[in-house]
Each structure stands twice: as C-alpha cells, then as structure tokens.
Short mmCIF file of C-alpha atoms in Angstrom, two decimals:
data_model
loop_
_atom_site.label_atom_id
_atom_site.label_comp_id
_atom_site.label_asym_id
_atom_site.label_seq_id
_atom_site.Cartn_x
_atom_site.Cartn_y
_atom_site.Cartn_z
CA MET A 1297 9.01 2.93 37.94
CA ASP A 1298 9.70 5.92 35.67
CA THR A 1299 10.70 4.36 32.44
CA PHE A 1300 10.17 7.84 30.38
CA SER A 1301 13.38 9.01 32.24
CA ASP A 1302 14.85 5.90 30.89
CA PHE A 1303 13.75 6.57 27.36
CA MET A 1304 15.10 10.10 27.28
CA ASN A 1305 18.39 8.80 28.52
CA TYR A 1306 18.45 6.50 25.61
CA LEU A 1307 17.66 9.41 23.52
CA ASP A 1308 20.49 11.60 24.72
CA ARG A 1309 22.93 9.00 24.00
CA ASN A 1310 21.56 7.80 20.74
CA SER A 1311 19.96 10.99 19.23
CA ASP A 1312 22.81 11.75 16.73
CA SER A 1313 22.76 8.30 15.03
CA MET A 1314 19.38 8.08 15.09
CA LYS A 1315 19.11 11.27 12.86
CA LYS A 1316 21.54 9.89 10.58
CA ASP A 1317 19.65 6.96 10.10
CA LEU A 1318 16.54 9.01 9.06
CA LYS A 1319 18.24 11.45 6.89
CA LEU A 1320 21.55 11.66 4.94
CA ASP A 1321 24.23 13.26 6.55
CA LYS A 1322 24.85 16.65 4.25
CA THR A 1323 28.62 16.42 4.88
CA SER A 1324 28.84 12.73 3.52
CA SER A 1325 29.94 11.75 0.25
CA ILE A 1326 26.98 9.60 -0.55
CA TYR A 1327 24.65 12.85 0.13
CA LYS A 1328 26.96 14.65 -2.85
CA PHE A 1329 26.48 11.48 -4.79
CA TYR A 1330 22.51 11.46 -4.75
CA ARG A 1331 22.09 15.33 -4.47
CA ASP A 1332 22.43 16.04 -8.24
CA LEU A 1333 20.67 12.69 -9.41
CA PHE A 1334 17.64 13.29 -6.82
CA ASN A 1335 17.67 17.26 -8.33
CA SER A 1336 17.38 16.09 -11.87
CA ASN A 1337 14.52 13.84 -10.82
CA TYR A 1338 12.10 15.37 -8.67
CA ILE A 1339 9.49 17.75 -10.13
CA LYS A 1340 8.12 20.78 -7.96
CA PHE A 1341 4.70 21.08 -8.22
CA LYS A 1342 1.56 22.87 -6.72
CA PRO A 1343 -1.88 21.72 -7.47
CA SER A 1344 -4.84 23.70 -9.29
CA ASP A 1345 -8.41 23.18 -9.01
CA PRO A 1346 -9.18 20.16 -11.25
CA GLY A 1347 -12.75 20.66 -11.45
CA LYS A 1348 -15.11 17.78 -11.12
CA ILE A 1349 -13.28 14.30 -10.70
CA ASP A 1350 -14.87 11.04 -11.54
CA ALA A 1351 -13.21 8.66 -9.19
CA ALA A 1352 -14.32 5.80 -6.91
CA ALA A 1353 -12.28 4.25 -4.24
CA THR A 1354 -11.53 0.39 -2.77
CA ASP A 1355 -10.56 -0.64 0.69
CA SER A 1356 -10.93 -3.54 2.93
CA SER A 1357 -11.05 -4.54 6.63
CA GLU A 1358 -10.35 -7.68 8.30
CA PHE A 1359 -11.04 -9.29 11.97
CA LEU A 1360 -9.00 -12.68 12.95
CA ARG A 1361 -9.55 -14.14 16.17
CA MET A 1362 -8.18 -17.60 17.27
CA LEU A 1363 -10.83 -19.75 19.19
CA TYR A 1364 -10.07 -22.42 21.79
CA ASN A 1365 -9.76 -24.90 19.37
CA GLY A 1366 -6.84 -23.22 17.71
CA LYS A 1367 -8.28 -22.51 14.79
CA ASN A 1368 -9.13 -18.64 13.49
CA ILE A 1369 -12.46 -17.11 12.76
CA VAL A 1370 -11.18 -14.72 9.70
CA ILE A 1371 -13.73 -12.16 8.46
CA VAL A 1372 -12.83 -9.79 5.71
CA ARG A 1373 -14.68 -7.35 3.63
CA ALA A 1374 -13.86 -5.19 1.05
CA PHE A 1375 -16.03 -1.76 -0.28
CA THR A 1376 -15.62 0.29 -3.69
CA LEU A 1377 -17.45 3.48 -2.90
CA TYR A 1378 -18.66 5.66 -5.66
CA ASN A 1379 -20.90 8.58 -5.48
CA ASN A 1380 -22.17 7.26 -1.99
CA GLU A 1381 -23.09 3.74 -3.70
CA VAL A 1382 -21.17 0.82 -2.22
CA THR A 1383 -20.17 -2.19 -3.85
CA SER A 1384 -19.17 -5.11 -1.47
CA ASP A 1385 -17.19 -8.33 -1.33
CA PHE A 1386 -17.51 -10.60 2.10
CA HIS A 1387 -15.53 -13.64 3.12
CA ALA A 1388 -15.83 -15.49 6.47
CA ASP A 1389 -13.85 -19.07 7.39
CA LEU A 1390 -12.62 -20.81 10.30
CA VAL A 1391 -9.07 -21.74 9.25
CA ALA A 1392 -6.30 -23.56 10.86
CA VAL A 1393 -3.16 -20.86 9.96
CA ASP A 1394 0.18 -20.96 11.62
CA PRO A 1395 0.53 -17.55 13.70
CA VAL A 1396 3.58 -17.02 11.49
CA ASP A 1397 1.92 -16.74 8.51
CA GLN A 1398 -1.37 -15.17 9.56
CA ARG A 1399 -0.50 -11.46 8.65
CA ASN A 1400 0.44 -12.45 5.37
CA PHE A 1401 -2.55 -14.58 4.90
CA THR A 1402 -5.02 -11.90 5.90
CA ILE A 1403 -3.21 -9.50 3.77
CA LEU A 1404 -3.87 -11.81 0.61
CA LEU A 1405 -7.52 -12.40 1.62
CA MET A 1406 -7.81 -8.48 1.79
CA GLU A 1407 -6.52 -7.84 -1.50
CA HIS A 1408 -8.41 -10.70 -2.88
CA SER A 1409 -11.53 -9.34 -1.71
CA GLU A 1410 -10.60 -5.81 -3.07
CA HIS A 1411 -10.15 -7.17 -6.37
CA LYS A 1412 -13.55 -9.15 -6.43
CA SER A 1413 -15.14 -5.94 -5.28
CA MET A 1414 -13.96 -3.95 -7.81
CA LEU A 1415 -14.88 -6.44 -10.60
CA LYS A 1416 -18.12 -6.28 -9.46
CA PHE A 1417 -18.26 -2.66 -9.51
CA LEU A 1418 -16.60 -2.17 -12.84
CA ASP A 1419 -19.29 -4.69 -14.37
CA GLU A 1420 -21.98 -1.86 -13.56
CA HIS A 1421 -19.91 1.24 -13.72
CA SER A 1422 -16.99 2.92 -15.48
CA PRO A 1423 -15.37 5.87 -13.57
CA GLU A 1424 -12.33 7.57 -15.02
CA TYR A 1425 -10.32 7.00 -12.07
CA LEU A 1426 -10.45 4.20 -9.30
CA PHE A 1427 -8.21 4.62 -6.32
CA VAL A 1428 -6.89 1.44 -4.34
CA ASP A 1429 -5.20 1.27 -1.02
CA GLY A 1430 -1.71 -0.66 -1.30
CA SER A 1431 0.84 -1.42 -4.04
CA LEU A 1432 0.22 -2.83 -7.21
CA LYS A 1433 3.82 -3.95 -7.62
CA GLY A 1434 3.33 -5.87 -4.22
CA ARG A 1435 0.23 -7.76 -5.90
CA LEU A 1436 1.64 -8.83 -8.98
CA SER A 1437 4.95 -9.92 -7.38
CA HIS A 1438 3.34 -12.43 -5.52
CA ARG A 1439 4.41 -15.82 -6.04
CA ILE A 1440 1.73 -18.59 -7.64
CA GLU A 1441 2.57 -21.56 -5.06
CA THR A 1442 0.71 -23.81 -3.10
CA LEU A 1443 -0.14 -22.35 0.48
CA PRO A 1444 0.38 -24.50 3.51
CA ILE A 1445 -3.22 -23.76 4.86
CA GLU A 1446 -5.87 -26.35 4.70
CA LYS A 1447 -8.77 -25.40 1.98
CA TYR A 1448 -6.49 -22.66 0.59
CA GLU A 1449 -3.51 -24.71 -1.16
CA ASN A 1450 -4.55 -23.54 -4.44
CA PHE A 1451 -5.56 -19.97 -3.43
CA MET A 1452 -2.86 -18.16 -5.16
CA TYR A 1453 -4.09 -19.34 -8.44
CA GLU A 1454 -7.32 -18.00 -8.00
CA TYR A 1455 -5.68 -14.63 -6.44
CA MET A 1456 -3.66 -14.06 -9.99
CA LYS A 1457 -6.90 -15.21 -12.12
CA THR A 1458 -9.00 -12.37 -10.31
CA LEU A 1459 -6.17 -9.75 -10.42
CA LYS A 1460 -5.68 -10.52 -14.14
CA GLU A 1461 -9.40 -10.47 -15.01
CA LEU A 1462 -9.63 -7.03 -13.06
CA ILE A 1463 -6.92 -5.70 -14.99
CA ARG A 1464 -8.75 -6.85 -18.22
CA LYS A 1465 -11.96 -5.44 -17.28
CA SER A 1466 -10.34 -1.91 -16.12
CA TYR A 1467 -8.59 -1.82 -19.75
CA GLU A 1468 -12.47 -2.49 -21.09
CA LYS A 1469 -14.23 0.11 -19.13
CA GLY A 1470 -11.24 2.47 -19.60
CA THR A 1471 -10.81 2.95 -16.10
CA THR A 1472 -7.29 3.76 -14.76
CA LEU A 1473 -6.14 2.01 -11.51
CA ILE A 1474 -4.40 4.42 -9.06
CA PHE A 1475 -2.73 2.16 -6.30
CA MET A 1476 -1.42 4.47 -3.19
CA ALA A 1477 0.73 3.09 -0.32
CA LYS A 1478 1.75 5.39 2.56
CA SER A 1479 4.51 2.89 3.70
CA SER A 1480 7.51 2.20 1.27
CA TYR A 1481 10.13 -0.78 1.46
CA THR A 1482 10.91 -0.66 -1.96
CA GLU A 1483 14.00 0.67 -3.50
CA CYS A 1484 12.78 1.20 -7.21
CA PHE A 1485 13.45 5.07 -7.46
CA LYS A 1486 17.15 4.48 -5.61
CA LYS A 1487 17.86 1.80 -8.26
CA TYR A 1488 16.48 4.13 -11.07
CA LEU A 1489 18.87 6.90 -9.79
CA LEU A 1490 21.79 4.56 -9.72
CA GLU A 1491 20.87 3.47 -13.19
CA THR A 1492 20.97 7.01 -14.29
CA ALA A 1493 24.29 8.07 -12.64
CA ARG A 1494 27.73 8.17 -14.91
CA ASN A 1495 29.76 5.18 -15.52
CA ASP A 1496 33.12 6.91 -14.99
CA PRO A 1497 35.44 4.32 -12.49
CA GLU A 1498 34.72 6.84 -9.35
CA THR A 1499 30.92 6.72 -9.85
CA MET A 1500 30.74 3.02 -10.55
CA LYS A 1501 32.60 2.37 -7.14
CA ILE A 1502 30.09 4.35 -5.59
CA LYS A 1503 27.29 2.57 -7.39
CA GLU A 1504 28.37 -1.08 -6.59
CA LYS A 1505 28.78 -0.27 -3.14
CA GLU A 1506 25.03 1.62 -3.04
CA SER A 1507 23.26 -1.17 -4.95
CA GLY A 1508 24.20 -3.77 -1.76
CA ILE A 1509 23.19 -1.01 0.68
CA TYR A 1510 19.47 -0.89 1.94
CA ARG A 1511 18.28 2.88 1.57
CA ASN A 1512 14.31 2.84 0.78
CA ASP A 1513 13.01 5.61 -1.71
CA HIS A 1514 11.24 7.63 0.99
CA TYR A 1515 14.68 7.81 3.12
CA LEU A 1516 16.04 9.59 -0.08
CA ILE A 1517 13.10 11.78 -0.59
CA LYS A 1518 13.07 12.89 3.01
CA SER A 1519 16.80 13.60 2.63
CA PHE A 1520 16.60 16.11 -0.07
CA ALA A 1521 13.26 17.22 -0.84
CA GLU A 1522 12.39 20.64 0.49
CA GLU A 1523 9.39 21.73 -1.62
CA SER A 1524 6.17 19.58 -2.46
CA GLY A 1525 6.58 17.49 -5.85
CA TYR A 1526 6.97 13.95 -7.17
CA THR A 1527 9.62 11.97 -8.50
CA THR A 1528 10.15 11.12 -11.84
CA PRO A 1529 7.37 8.58 -13.08
CA VAL A 1530 8.94 5.42 -14.42
CA MET A 1531 7.67 2.68 -16.52
CA TYR A 1532 7.48 -0.87 -15.37
CA ARG A 1533 6.56 -3.90 -17.24
CA LYS A 1534 5.45 -7.23 -15.71
CA ASN A 1535 4.21 -10.39 -17.38
CA LEU A 1536 1.18 -11.87 -15.25
CA GLU A 1537 0.36 -15.48 -16.89
CA GLY A 1538 1.26 -14.48 -20.57
CA THR A 1539 -0.23 -10.75 -20.27
CA ASP A 1540 2.31 -7.90 -20.33
CA ILE A 1541 1.30 -5.02 -18.05
CA ASN A 1542 2.55 -1.79 -18.06
CA TYR A 1543 2.59 0.45 -14.96
CA VAL A 1544 4.06 3.65 -13.89
CA SER A 1545 5.55 4.23 -10.50
CA PHE A 1546 6.48 7.27 -8.69
CA ASP A 1547 6.39 8.90 -5.27
CA ILE A 1548 4.60 12.34 -4.27
CA LEU A 1549 5.25 14.75 -1.39
CA PRO A 1550 2.39 16.87 -1.56
CA ASP A 1551 3.85 18.47 1.67
CA PRO A 1552 7.68 18.48 2.50
CA VAL A 1553 6.96 18.16 6.20
CA ASP A 1554 5.03 14.97 5.93
CA LEU A 1555 6.00 12.11 4.28
CA PRO A 1556 6.19 10.34 0.68
CA ILE A 1557 3.32 8.38 -0.55
CA LYS A 1558 4.19 5.51 -3.39
CA VAL A 1559 1.69 5.62 -6.19
CA GLN A 1560 1.29 3.17 -8.99
CA VAL A 1561 -0.94 4.03 -11.92
CA LEU A 1562 -2.28 1.21 -14.35
CA SER A 1563 -3.87 2.44 -17.57
CA LYS A 1564 -4.92 0.90 -20.96
CA GLY A 1565 -3.10 3.44 -22.41
CA PHE A 1566 0.11 2.34 -21.41
CA ILE A 1567 -0.09 -0.88 -23.26
CA LYS A 1568 1.01 0.58 -26.37
CA GLU A 1569 4.26 1.75 -24.98
CA ASP A 1570 7.49 -0.18 -25.76
CA LEU A 1571 9.15 1.07 -22.26
CA ASP A 1572 10.74 -0.71 -19.48
CA ARG A 1573 12.33 0.88 -16.29
CA LYS A 1574 12.37 4.36 -18.40
CA PRO A 1575 10.78 7.97 -17.34
CA TYR A 1576 7.34 8.41 -18.54
CA ASN A 1577 5.60 11.80 -19.18
CA LEU A 1578 2.47 10.97 -17.41
CA ASP A 1579 -0.61 13.06 -17.74
CA GLU A 1580 -0.32 15.76 -15.39
CA LYS A 1581 -4.03 15.53 -14.78
CA ILE A 1582 -3.32 12.65 -12.66
CA ILE A 1583 -0.60 14.35 -10.59
CA ASN A 1584 -2.83 17.38 -10.20
CA ILE A 1585 -5.86 15.12 -8.72
CA LEU A 1586 -2.98 13.22 -6.28
CA PHE A 1587 -2.12 16.55 -4.87
CA TYR A 1588 -5.50 18.14 -5.03
CA GLY A 1589 -6.83 14.91 -2.87
CA TYR A 1590 -4.12 15.26 -0.14
CA THR A 1591 -5.17 17.16 2.92
CA GLY A 1592 -2.75 15.89 5.34
CA TYR A 1593 -1.01 12.62 5.95
CA LYS A 1594 -4.16 11.16 7.77
CA VAL A 1595 -6.24 12.40 4.85
CA TYR A 1596 -3.78 11.29 2.32
CA ASN A 1597 -6.42 10.79 -0.33
CA LEU A 1598 -10.19 11.96 0.08
CA TRP A 1599 -11.45 9.10 -1.58
CA LEU A 1600 -9.69 6.31 -0.02
CA VAL A 1601 -10.09 8.11 3.48
CA ASP A 1602 -13.74 8.03 2.92
CA VAL A 1603 -13.86 4.35 1.99
CA ASP A 1604 -11.85 3.51 4.84
CA LYS A 1605 -14.28 4.92 7.29
CA LYS A 1606 -17.16 2.64 5.96
CA VAL A 1607 -15.01 -0.36 5.43
CA LYS A 1608 -13.36 -0.48 8.58
CA PHE A 1609 -14.66 -2.89 11.30
CA ARG A 1610 -15.07 -1.25 14.68
CA SER A 1611 -14.43 -3.08 17.92
CA VAL A 1612 -17.96 -2.77 19.53
CA GLU A 1613 -19.43 -3.99 16.16
CA MET A 1614 -17.49 -6.85 16.01
CA GLU A 1615 -17.36 -7.71 19.90
CA LYS A 1616 -20.98 -6.98 20.40
CA ILE A 1617 -22.53 -8.11 17.09
CA TYR A 1618 -20.39 -10.26 15.02
CA MET A 1619 -18.99 -12.39 17.95
CA ARG A 1620 -22.14 -12.48 19.79
CA ALA A 1621 -23.89 -14.04 16.53
CA LEU A 1622 -21.16 -16.73 16.20
CA GLU A 1623 -21.94 -17.76 19.72
CA ARG A 1624 -25.83 -17.73 19.54
CA LYS A 1625 -25.60 -19.60 16.28
CA LEU A 1626 -22.95 -22.16 17.22
CA GLY A 1627 -24.62 -22.58 20.78
CA ILE A 1628 -21.46 -22.47 22.89
CA PRO A 1629 -20.42 -19.98 25.12
CA PHE A 1630 -16.81 -20.04 24.57
CA TYR A 1631 -16.40 -16.23 23.62
CA GLU A 1632 -16.57 -13.29 26.04
CA THR A 1633 -15.00 -9.94 25.81
CA ARG A 1634 -11.97 -9.15 28.01
CA GLY A 1635 -13.80 -6.04 29.50
CA GLU A 1636 -16.69 -8.20 30.52
CA ARG A 1637 -14.01 -10.65 32.32
CA ARG A 1638 -12.34 -7.92 33.88
CA ALA A 1639 -15.70 -6.49 35.32
CA ARG A 1640 -16.77 -10.11 36.69
CA ILE A 1641 -13.22 -10.19 38.41
CA ARG A 1642 -13.31 -7.02 39.84
CA ALA A 1643 -16.69 -7.72 41.28
#
C-alpha cells in the first residue's frame, strides 16, 4: 500500500496548523507581546578562537533486555573523558521493574553512574570545565522518595547523596560544571520573560493567560531568533538537603537554522551571589567556548560528542559479546538474536 501518499494528503490538510504549532504567527497579538521582551533578552554572539581549553566531558549509555522470567538485565556505564584518558563507572543488575517505570529508572541509573564517574575523575584531576550531557535542573528536581523497585527502594537517597558530593567536589577542585541538553521541555526562559513584562492592566491579562499555556523555551526562541546568540543568563537557587546551590541557566543558538541548546552552569563562584531568578553577567569566556565547541546540531559540543562515541553501547557489542557471555556463564541458552532466529526460519 502507498502510505506515503496518505502522509502527503495529511500534510496538505494540516500543514498550516502545524506551522502555527512550530512558530508563533507573526500577525498574532501574542507574537507582538513577546517580540520586544525577547529582543531585549537575546544577545547576538559570534565566537572567536578561545585558545587552549582545559575541559573534560561525561556521558553514559544503557542496555536493557527483558528475560523470559520477566526480569530485566540492565547494564549501564559512564565515561569521563579527559585528554584521551577515560574514568569509568559500571553498573549491571537483574531487576524486576514495571515497564511503565523502565525509562525513568534507567535514566536515574545513568545519571547516577555519571555522577560516580565524575567523582572518581575529580579525585585525580582538576580541569577548568567539565561538560555533562543532560540537565542539572532535572537532576536537582528529582524527589527523594521510595522507589517501587526491589533492591532500589532507597536508591534516591544514594542518588542525591552522590550528586551533593559531586557538587562539593567540583567546588573544592575549582571545576565549573556545564550541563547541556538538546531537548527542552522547560519554560524557564518564558517565565522569566513574563516576569520582566510591564504590569499595566492590558499586559497583566496577557501574562495571566500565558502563564497557563504551554510554550516551551525553544519554541519561543525559534519564533524570534534570526541570528546566532544566547538568551539572558538567569541565576537560580536550589536547596539540596540543606545546601544552597546557585546555578545559571540559559539557551544558546549557535546557528539560527538549527535548534537551541539548554545550558546550565554550576560554579563555586556563584555561591557568593545573593541572586535568585535574576539576570547574571556570565563570564563571556564560557559563552565563547560553548559556541566554539559547536560544529552543527549533530556535533553540538566537541567534548560531549567525543565521549558519547566511546561510551555508547553498540548493537554488535551487546548481542555478540555481553549477551553471549551471560548465556555461557549461566549455562542457560535462553537468549538468541532476532537475526539468527530469522535466519533459521528462512532456512
């Protein structure tokens, strides 16, 4: 059946409404409302050669396979790469976890493994910058609660303890942590724009309505940004088990034809700042490094892409080595690759 023609028919019927979902309509009152707010909080930027950069990067990978007993073999590893030297953390376990909870659980395991890898690394090294794939805000926002997973009921307590120790260690070593996330579900920038808007009656009506409408930060940036640049860096404060943590959050758009990247920076120098959700004059050196390290949306950060290539589990590696070793060690031939199964059926 020619489903592509069905898809084209769908696009013919819906392309106009889809465009409105991807960018604000320039003729709308909401576009006009945000336009001046955005323009006053978007800084155009062109990078220059930053010279030698003392930076490391951390990323993780996971493999999950349900076995015939209903439990999952979960394998997670995290690498911190620095001048071709790798500091790793590894975790494997057989876990019974509800399919609905699987994705969130593996993300927590991966983040925790990254924190442990960075802690090991910082015991031996003190780079100026350490890039991390993901969101700092998301990690700080996890609730410390009991997980409905056998053997992992108290995992979140250990997770937060390790994260807190990582932050303390980065302060001690004078290392700035830079978290970068390509996807953005947050409305931090939008909320900041609404806070900076005037408080006259007409504007207040729009602000009240907009506060209840979901428009993420990247949607607004793509609606207005026509040149490379970044949004106003804003300082946020979070209390983590009695410790005040200040971090700066903003979005960068190194190429206007690509998508924005959410950046959150944590540094010991922020501790002294008595700021909360206010604009912050971030060191332009960090901005320049972020733009310099961007060579396209697939290579959005040179250091993170390098460590991603090393840490990522490959299909052949997992199917032919790890899973085969599991079979041999247990002495139970319960696992076979889909490819081999198909080959036998075809034969």
